[in-house]
Amino acid sequence: GENVEQHPSTLSVQEGDSAVIKCTYSDSASNYFPWYKQELGKRPQLIIDIRSNVGEKKDQRIAVTLNKTAKHFSLHITETQPEDSAVYFCASLLSGSARQLTFGSGTQLTVLP
Amino acid sequence: DSGVTQTPKHLITATGQRVTLRCSPRSGDLSVYWYQQSLDQGLQFLIQYYNGEERAKGNILERFSAQQFPDLHSELNLSSLELGDSALYFCASSVGGQAGTDTQYFGPGTRLTVL
């Protein structure tokens, strides 16, 4: 089955700096890669996603890049703010009839004021 | 608000008991997914239903079962509960379908505590 590895597990940055979280996936048939933000005790919220026919996608301060050859994708957050502090999960979805997301282990991002 | 609702919000029960968690998907979504998130753990996929039929199974224990009803709401049944079953249980929904990719939206979760 699909395996997703996520690094780093914890990340601390100063307010205003950039943060980068990286994920690798194992199955080349994966074709959809969402990123979720989860605050303590809350539901995971989709913040950005990318499909395999696109190499990069931006939405204001966040961006995701995808390298299909290397089978890795990354989340970039610029001009970080304290409210960006949360756990971020990457995920991948295999093409086919089963729509099962495989999640990475999560990154605890702390933005220091 | 994602449009996915889950009840109850909190559930406290004893070992050996049985509980039922309920999920209503977003309007128009045909697929429902269940996930378990234990303390300091990631999201573990349990099971998926599409338009009433089981579509995929993940790391779901035999003590756990689920179903999706004709009105598309879903229930997750957990029986013979153990201390280790204490976790956040999330439901997610998506449009579903045979091809393409679709986004999963998560409900607020049910926090289960087994004493």
mmCIF file of C-alpha atoms in Angstrom:
data_model
loop_
_atom_site.group_PDB
_atom_site.id
_atom_site.type_symbol
_atom_site.label_atom_id
_atom_site.label_comp_id
_atom_site.label_asym_id
_atom_site.label_seq_id
_atom_site.Cartn_x
_atom_site.Cartn_y
_atom_site.Cartn_z
ATOM 1 C CA GLY A 1 0.000 0.000 0.000
ATOM 2 C CA GLU A 2 0.857 3.667 -0.058
ATOM 3 C CA ASN A 3 3.300 5.059 2.514
ATOM 4 C CA VAL A 4 3.770 8.766 3.261
ATOM 5 C CA GLU A 5 6.737 10.090 5.211
ATOM 6 C CA GLN A 6 6.675 13.618 6.617
ATOM 7 C CA HIS A 7 9.527 15.745 7.952
ATOM 8 C CA PRO A 8 10.277 17.409 10.244
ATOM 9 C CA SER A 9 8.085 16.236 13.118
ATOM 10 C CA THR A 10 8.520 19.570 14.905
ATOM 11 C CA LEU A 11 9.435 22.977 13.515
ATOM 12 C CA SER A 12 9.911 26.264 15.309
ATOM 13 C CA VAL A 13 10.300 29.526 13.404
ATOM 14 C CA GLN A 14 10.333 33.202 14.272
ATOM 15 C CA GLU A 15 7.323 35.237 13.294
ATOM 16 C CA GLY A 16 7.797 36.553 9.778
ATOM 17 C CA ASP A 17 10.137 33.764 8.713
ATOM 18 C CA SER A 18 9.251 31.003 6.259
ATOM 19 C CA ALA A 19 8.419 27.403 7.121
ATOM 20 C CA VAL A 20 8.849 24.381 4.869
ATOM 21 C CA ILE A 21 7.422 20.908 5.490
ATOM 22 C CA LYS A 22 8.329 18.002 3.220
ATOM 23 C CA CYS A 23 6.587 14.726 2.381
ATOM 24 C CA THR A 24 7.490 11.753 0.255
ATOM 25 C CA TYR A 25 5.115 9.105 -1.056
ATOM 26 C CA SER A 26 5.772 5.615 -2.268
ATOM 27 C CA ASP A 27 3.193 4.814 -4.947
ATOM 28 C CA SER A 28 3.650 6.540 -8.295
ATOM 29 C CA ALA A 29 -0.086 6.039 -8.956
ATOM 30 C CA SER A 30 -0.938 8.666 -6.335
ATOM 31 C CA ASN A 31 -2.458 11.682 -8.026
ATOM 32 C CA TYR A 32 -3.842 14.009 -5.351
ATOM 33 C CA PHE A 33 -1.995 15.606 -2.456
ATOM 34 C CA PRO A 34 -3.865 17.688 0.134
ATOM 35 C CA TRP A 35 -2.463 19.480 3.167
ATOM 36 C CA TYR A 36 -4.462 19.797 6.369
ATOM 37 C CA LYS A 37 -3.983 22.087 9.361
ATOM 38 C CA GLN A 38 -5.162 20.835 12.735
ATOM 39 C CA GLU A 39 -5.340 22.962 15.851
ATOM 40 C CA LEU A 40 -5.405 21.206 19.211
ATOM 41 C CA GLY A 41 -8.637 19.256 19.673
ATOM 42 C CA LYS A 42 -10.098 20.569 16.420
ATOM 43 C CA ARG A 43 -10.870 18.979 13.077
ATOM 44 C CA PRO A 44 -8.286 18.827 10.285
ATOM 45 C CA GLN A 45 -8.938 21.691 7.875
ATOM 46 C CA LEU A 46 -7.878 21.600 4.251
ATOM 47 C CA ILE A 47 -5.538 24.496 3.540
ATOM 48 C CA ILE A 48 -4.286 23.681 0.057
ATOM 49 C CA ASP A 49 -4.139 20.751 -2.328
ATOM 50 C CA ILE A 50 -2.406 19.877 -5.574
ATOM 51 C CA ARG A 51 -3.162 17.398 -8.306
ATOM 52 C CA SER A 52 -0.567 15.413 -10.177
ATOM 53 C CA ASN A 53 -0.900 17.391 -13.400
ATOM 54 C CA VAL A 54 0.324 20.563 -11.662
ATOM 55 C CA GLY A 55 3.806 21.325 -10.330
ATOM 56 C CA GLU A 56 3.045 24.223 -8.020
ATOM 57 C CA LYS A 57 0.043 25.957 -6.493
ATOM 58 C CA LYS A 58 -0.134 29.128 -4.407
ATOM 59 C CA ASP A 59 -2.780 30.636 -2.184
ATOM 60 C CA GLN A 60 -1.678 33.877 -0.538
ATOM 61 C CA ARG A 61 1.030 32.970 1.995
ATOM 62 C CA ILE A 62 0.962 29.230 1.386
ATOM 63 C CA ALA A 63 2.228 27.230 -1.558
ATOM 64 C CA VAL A 64 2.687 23.578 -2.401
ATOM 65 C CA THR A 65 5.171 22.103 -4.847
ATOM 66 C CA LEU A 66 5.094 18.617 -6.331
ATOM 67 C CA ASN A 67 7.944 16.656 -7.874
ATOM 68 C CA LYS A 68 6.426 13.509 -9.406
ATOM 69 C CA THR A 69 9.754 12.107 -10.512
ATOM 70 C CA ALA A 70 11.159 12.205 -6.990
ATOM 71 C CA LYS A 71 7.747 11.447 -5.457
ATOM 72 C CA HIS A 72 7.842 14.280 -2.997
ATOM 73 C CA PHE A 73 5.791 17.368 -2.269
ATOM 74 C CA SER A 74 6.316 20.295 0.063
ATOM 75 C CA LEU A 75 4.312 22.927 1.903
ATOM 76 C CA HIS A 76 5.744 26.448 2.063
ATOM 77 C CA ILE A 77 4.381 29.070 4.436
ATOM 78 C CA THR A 78 5.800 32.563 4.083
ATOM 79 C CA GLU A 79 5.591 35.489 6.517
ATOM 80 C CA THR A 80 4.529 33.155 9.307
ATOM 81 C CA GLN A 81 2.208 34.429 12.022
ATOM 82 C CA PRO A 82 1.481 33.049 15.528
ATOM 83 C CA GLU A 83 -1.919 31.808 14.317
ATOM 84 C CA ASP A 84 -0.104 29.505 11.885
ATOM 85 C CA SER A 85 0.967 27.442 14.902
ATOM 86 C CA ALA A 86 -0.712 24.036 14.555
ATOM 87 C CA VAL A 87 -0.067 20.484 13.397
ATOM 88 C CA TYR A 88 0.151 20.131 9.637
ATOM 89 C CA PHE A 89 -0.560 16.847 7.877
ATOM 90 C CA CYS A 90 0.254 15.944 4.308
ATOM 91 C CA ALA A 91 -1.656 13.179 2.550
ATOM 92 C CA SER A 92 -1.743 11.331 -0.729
ATOM 93 C CA LEU A 93 -4.539 9.617 -2.581
ATOM 94 C CA LEU A 94 -4.142 6.722 -4.971
ATOM 95 C CA SER A 95 -5.988 6.906 -8.253
ATOM 96 C CA GLY A 96 -8.634 4.236 -8.682
ATOM 97 C CA SER A 97 -11.995 3.425 -7.216
ATOM 98 C CA ALA A 98 -10.972 3.563 -3.535
ATOM 99 C CA ARG A 99 -10.626 7.116 -2.345
ATOM 100 C CA GLN A 100 -8.446 6.330 0.670
ATOM 101 C CA LEU A 101 -6.148 9.093 1.884
ATOM 102 C CA THR A 102 -2.858 8.085 3.426
ATOM 103 C CA PHE A 103 -1.627 10.672 5.905
ATOM 104 C CA GLY A 104 1.858 11.623 6.972
ATOM 105 C CA SER A 105 2.680 11.592 10.673
ATOM 106 C CA GLY A 106 2.274 15.351 11.084
ATOM 107 C CA THR A 107 4.484 18.373 11.793
ATOM 108 C CA GLN A 108 4.000 20.497 14.890
ATOM 109 C CA LEU A 109 4.718 24.051 13.726
ATOM 110 C CA THR A 110 5.345 26.685 16.373
ATOM 111 C CA VAL A 111 5.647 30.315 15.344
ATOM 112 C CA LEU A 112 7.444 32.302 18.012
ATOM 113 C CA PRO A 113 6.365 35.954 18.418
ATOM 114 C CA ASP B 1 -17.707 24.981 9.388
ATOM 115 C CA SER B 2 -17.118 22.148 6.901
ATOM 116 C CA GLY B 3 -20.778 21.112 6.642
ATOM 117 C CA VAL B 4 -20.020 17.664 8.082
ATOM 118 C CA THR B 5 -21.695 17.034 11.424
ATOM 119 C CA GLN B 6 -20.848 14.453 14.058
ATOM 120 C CA THR B 7 -22.592 13.443 17.249
ATOM 121 C CA PRO B 8 -21.967 13.181 20.080
ATOM 122 C CA LYS B 9 -19.117 15.598 20.638
ATOM 123 C CA HIS B 10 -17.888 13.751 23.715
ATOM 124 C CA LEU B 11 -18.514 10.226 24.923
ATOM 125 C CA ILE B 12 -17.326 8.671 28.169
ATOM 126 C CA THR B 13 -17.907 4.994 28.737
ATOM 127 C CA ALA B 14 -16.464 1.941 30.443
ATOM 128 C CA THR B 15 -14.422 -0.962 29.155
ATOM 129 C CA GLY B 16 -16.474 -3.709 27.589
ATOM 130 C CA GLN B 17 -19.252 -1.365 26.516
ATOM 131 C CA ARG B 18 -20.565 -0.576 23.031
ATOM 132 C CA VAL B 19 -21.052 2.875 21.531
ATOM 133 C CA THR B 20 -22.332 4.328 18.267
ATOM 134 C CA LEU B 21 -20.912 7.423 16.626
ATOM 135 C CA ARG B 22 -22.951 9.267 14.040
ATOM 136 C CA CYS B 23 -21.939 11.323 11.021
ATOM 137 C CA SER B 24 -23.911 13.359 8.505
ATOM 138 C CA PRO B 25 -22.004 14.277 5.354
ATOM 139 C CA ARG B 26 -22.100 17.581 3.502
ATOM 140 C CA SER B 27 -25.125 18.067 1.317
ATOM 141 C CA GLY B 28 -24.480 16.346 -2.003
ATOM 142 C CA ASP B 29 -21.559 14.227 -0.805
ATOM 143 C CA LEU B 30 -21.936 10.489 -1.361
ATOM 144 C CA SER B 31 -18.721 9.253 0.261
ATOM 145 C CA VAL B 32 -18.115 9.003 3.989
ATOM 146 C CA TYR B 33 -14.810 8.123 5.631
ATOM 147 C CA TRP B 34 -13.985 7.292 9.237
ATOM 148 C CA TYR B 35 -10.616 8.048 10.863
ATOM 149 C CA GLN B 36 -9.155 7.403 14.305
ATOM 150 C CA GLN B 37 -6.694 9.787 15.913
ATOM 151 C CA SER B 38 -5.129 8.647 19.158
ATOM 152 C CA LEU B 39 -3.234 11.011 21.459
ATOM 153 C CA ASP B 40 -0.154 12.398 19.707
ATOM 154 C CA GLN B 41 -0.868 10.155 16.753
ATOM 155 C CA GLY B 42 -1.666 10.797 13.164
ATOM 156 C CA LEU B 43 -4.868 10.053 11.347
ATOM 157 C CA GLN B 44 -5.556 6.377 10.781
ATOM 158 C CA PHE B 45 -8.053 5.512 8.074
ATOM 159 C CA LEU B 46 -10.677 3.041 9.243
ATOM 160 C CA ILE B 47 -13.289 2.584 6.536
ATOM 161 C CA GLN B 48 -15.001 4.274 3.591
ATOM 162 C CA TYR B 49 -18.555 4.074 2.285
ATOM 163 C CA TYR B 50 -19.849 5.334 -1.026
ATOM 164 C CA ASN B 51 -23.581 5.668 -1.601
ATOM 165 C CA GLY B 52 -24.374 2.967 0.944
ATOM 166 C CA GLU B 53 -21.714 0.474 -0.097
ATOM 167 C CA GLU B 54 -18.406 -0.265 1.603
ATOM 168 C CA ARG B 55 -15.648 1.015 -0.710
ATOM 169 C CA ALA B 56 -12.381 0.597 1.217
ATOM 170 C CA LYS B 57 -11.168 -0.778 4.512
ATOM 171 C CA GLY B 58 -8.139 0.360 6.465
ATOM 172 C CA ASN B 59 -6.896 -0.490 9.929
ATOM 173 C CA ILE B 60 -10.314 -1.215 11.365
ATOM 174 C CA LEU B 61 -10.558 -3.725 14.193
ATOM 175 C CA GLU B 62 -13.038 -6.597 14.012
ATOM 176 C CA ARG B 63 -14.748 -5.118 17.093
ATOM 177 C CA PHE B 64 -15.587 -2.058 15.012
ATOM 178 C CA SER B 65 -18.175 -1.864 12.257
ATOM 179 C CA ALA B 66 -19.823 0.838 10.216
ATOM 180 C CA GLN B 67 -22.659 1.381 7.817
ATOM 181 C CA GLN B 68 -24.081 4.096 5.599
ATOM 182 C CA PHE B 69 -27.827 4.513 5.447
ATOM 183 C CA PRO B 70 -30.063 5.463 2.487
ATOM 184 C CA ASP B 71 -30.108 9.084 3.654
ATOM 185 C CA LEU B 72 -26.267 8.899 3.456
ATOM 186 C CA HIS B 73 -25.577 9.421 7.123
ATOM 187 C CA SER B 74 -23.154 6.926 8.593
ATOM 188 C CA GLU B 75 -22.663 5.255 11.942
ATOM 189 C CA LEU B 76 -19.508 3.757 13.417
ATOM 190 C CA ASN B 77 -20.137 1.064 16.017
ATOM 191 C CA LEU B 78 -17.412 0.273 18.530
ATOM 192 C CA SER B 79 -17.928 -2.754 20.761
ATOM 193 C CA SER B 80 -16.096 -4.537 23.592
ATOM 194 C CA LEU B 81 -14.320 -1.256 24.211
ATOM 195 C CA GLU B 82 -10.787 -1.232 25.580
ATOM 196 C CA LEU B 83 -8.773 1.558 27.178
ATOM 197 C CA GLY B 84 -6.739 1.827 23.989
ATOM 198 C CA ASP B 85 -9.824 2.739 21.989
ATOM 199 C CA SER B 86 -9.845 6.164 23.624
ATOM 200 C CA ALA B 87 -9.287 8.585 20.762
ATOM 201 C CA LEU B 88 -10.752 11.260 18.549
ATOM 202 C CA TYR B 89 -12.905 9.745 15.832
ATOM 203 C CA PHE B 90 -13.352 11.858 12.741
ATOM 204 C CA CYS B 91 -15.752 11.481 9.900
ATOM 205 C CA ALA B 92 -15.039 13.070 6.531
ATOM 206 C CA SER B 93 -17.098 13.327 3.388
ATOM 207 C CA SER B 94 -16.495 13.952 -0.275
ATOM 208 C CA VAL B 95 -18.496 14.048 -3.468
ATOM 209 C CA GLY B 96 -17.211 10.592 -4.386
ATOM 210 C CA GLY B 97 -17.537 8.981 -7.768
ATOM 211 C CA GLN B 98 -15.775 6.500 -9.932
ATOM 212 C CA ALA B 99 -13.048 8.662 -11.353
ATOM 213 C CA GLY B 100 -11.034 11.706 -10.572
ATOM 214 C CA THR B 101 -9.984 13.149 -7.261
ATOM 215 C CA ASP B 102 -12.151 14.823 -4.712
ATOM 216 C CA THR B 103 -11.545 16.728 -1.543
ATOM 217 C CA GLN B 104 -12.373 15.279 1.852
ATOM 218 C CA TYR B 105 -13.908 17.616 4.420
ATOM 219 C CA PHE B 106 -13.720 16.653 8.064
ATOM 220 C CA GLY B 107 -16.344 16.863 10.758
ATOM 221 C CA PRO B 108 -15.609 18.214 14.264
ATOM 222 C CA GLY B 109 -14.943 14.749 15.650
ATOM 223 C CA THR B 110 -16.177 12.686 18.584
ATOM 224 C CA ARG B 111 -13.858 12.376 21.553
ATOM 225 C CA LEU B 112 -14.240 8.918 23.049
ATOM 226 C CA THR B 113 -12.909 8.236 26.526
ATOM 227 C CA VAL B 114 -12.936 4.648 27.780
ATOM 228 C CA LEU B 115 -12.469 4.330 31.539
#
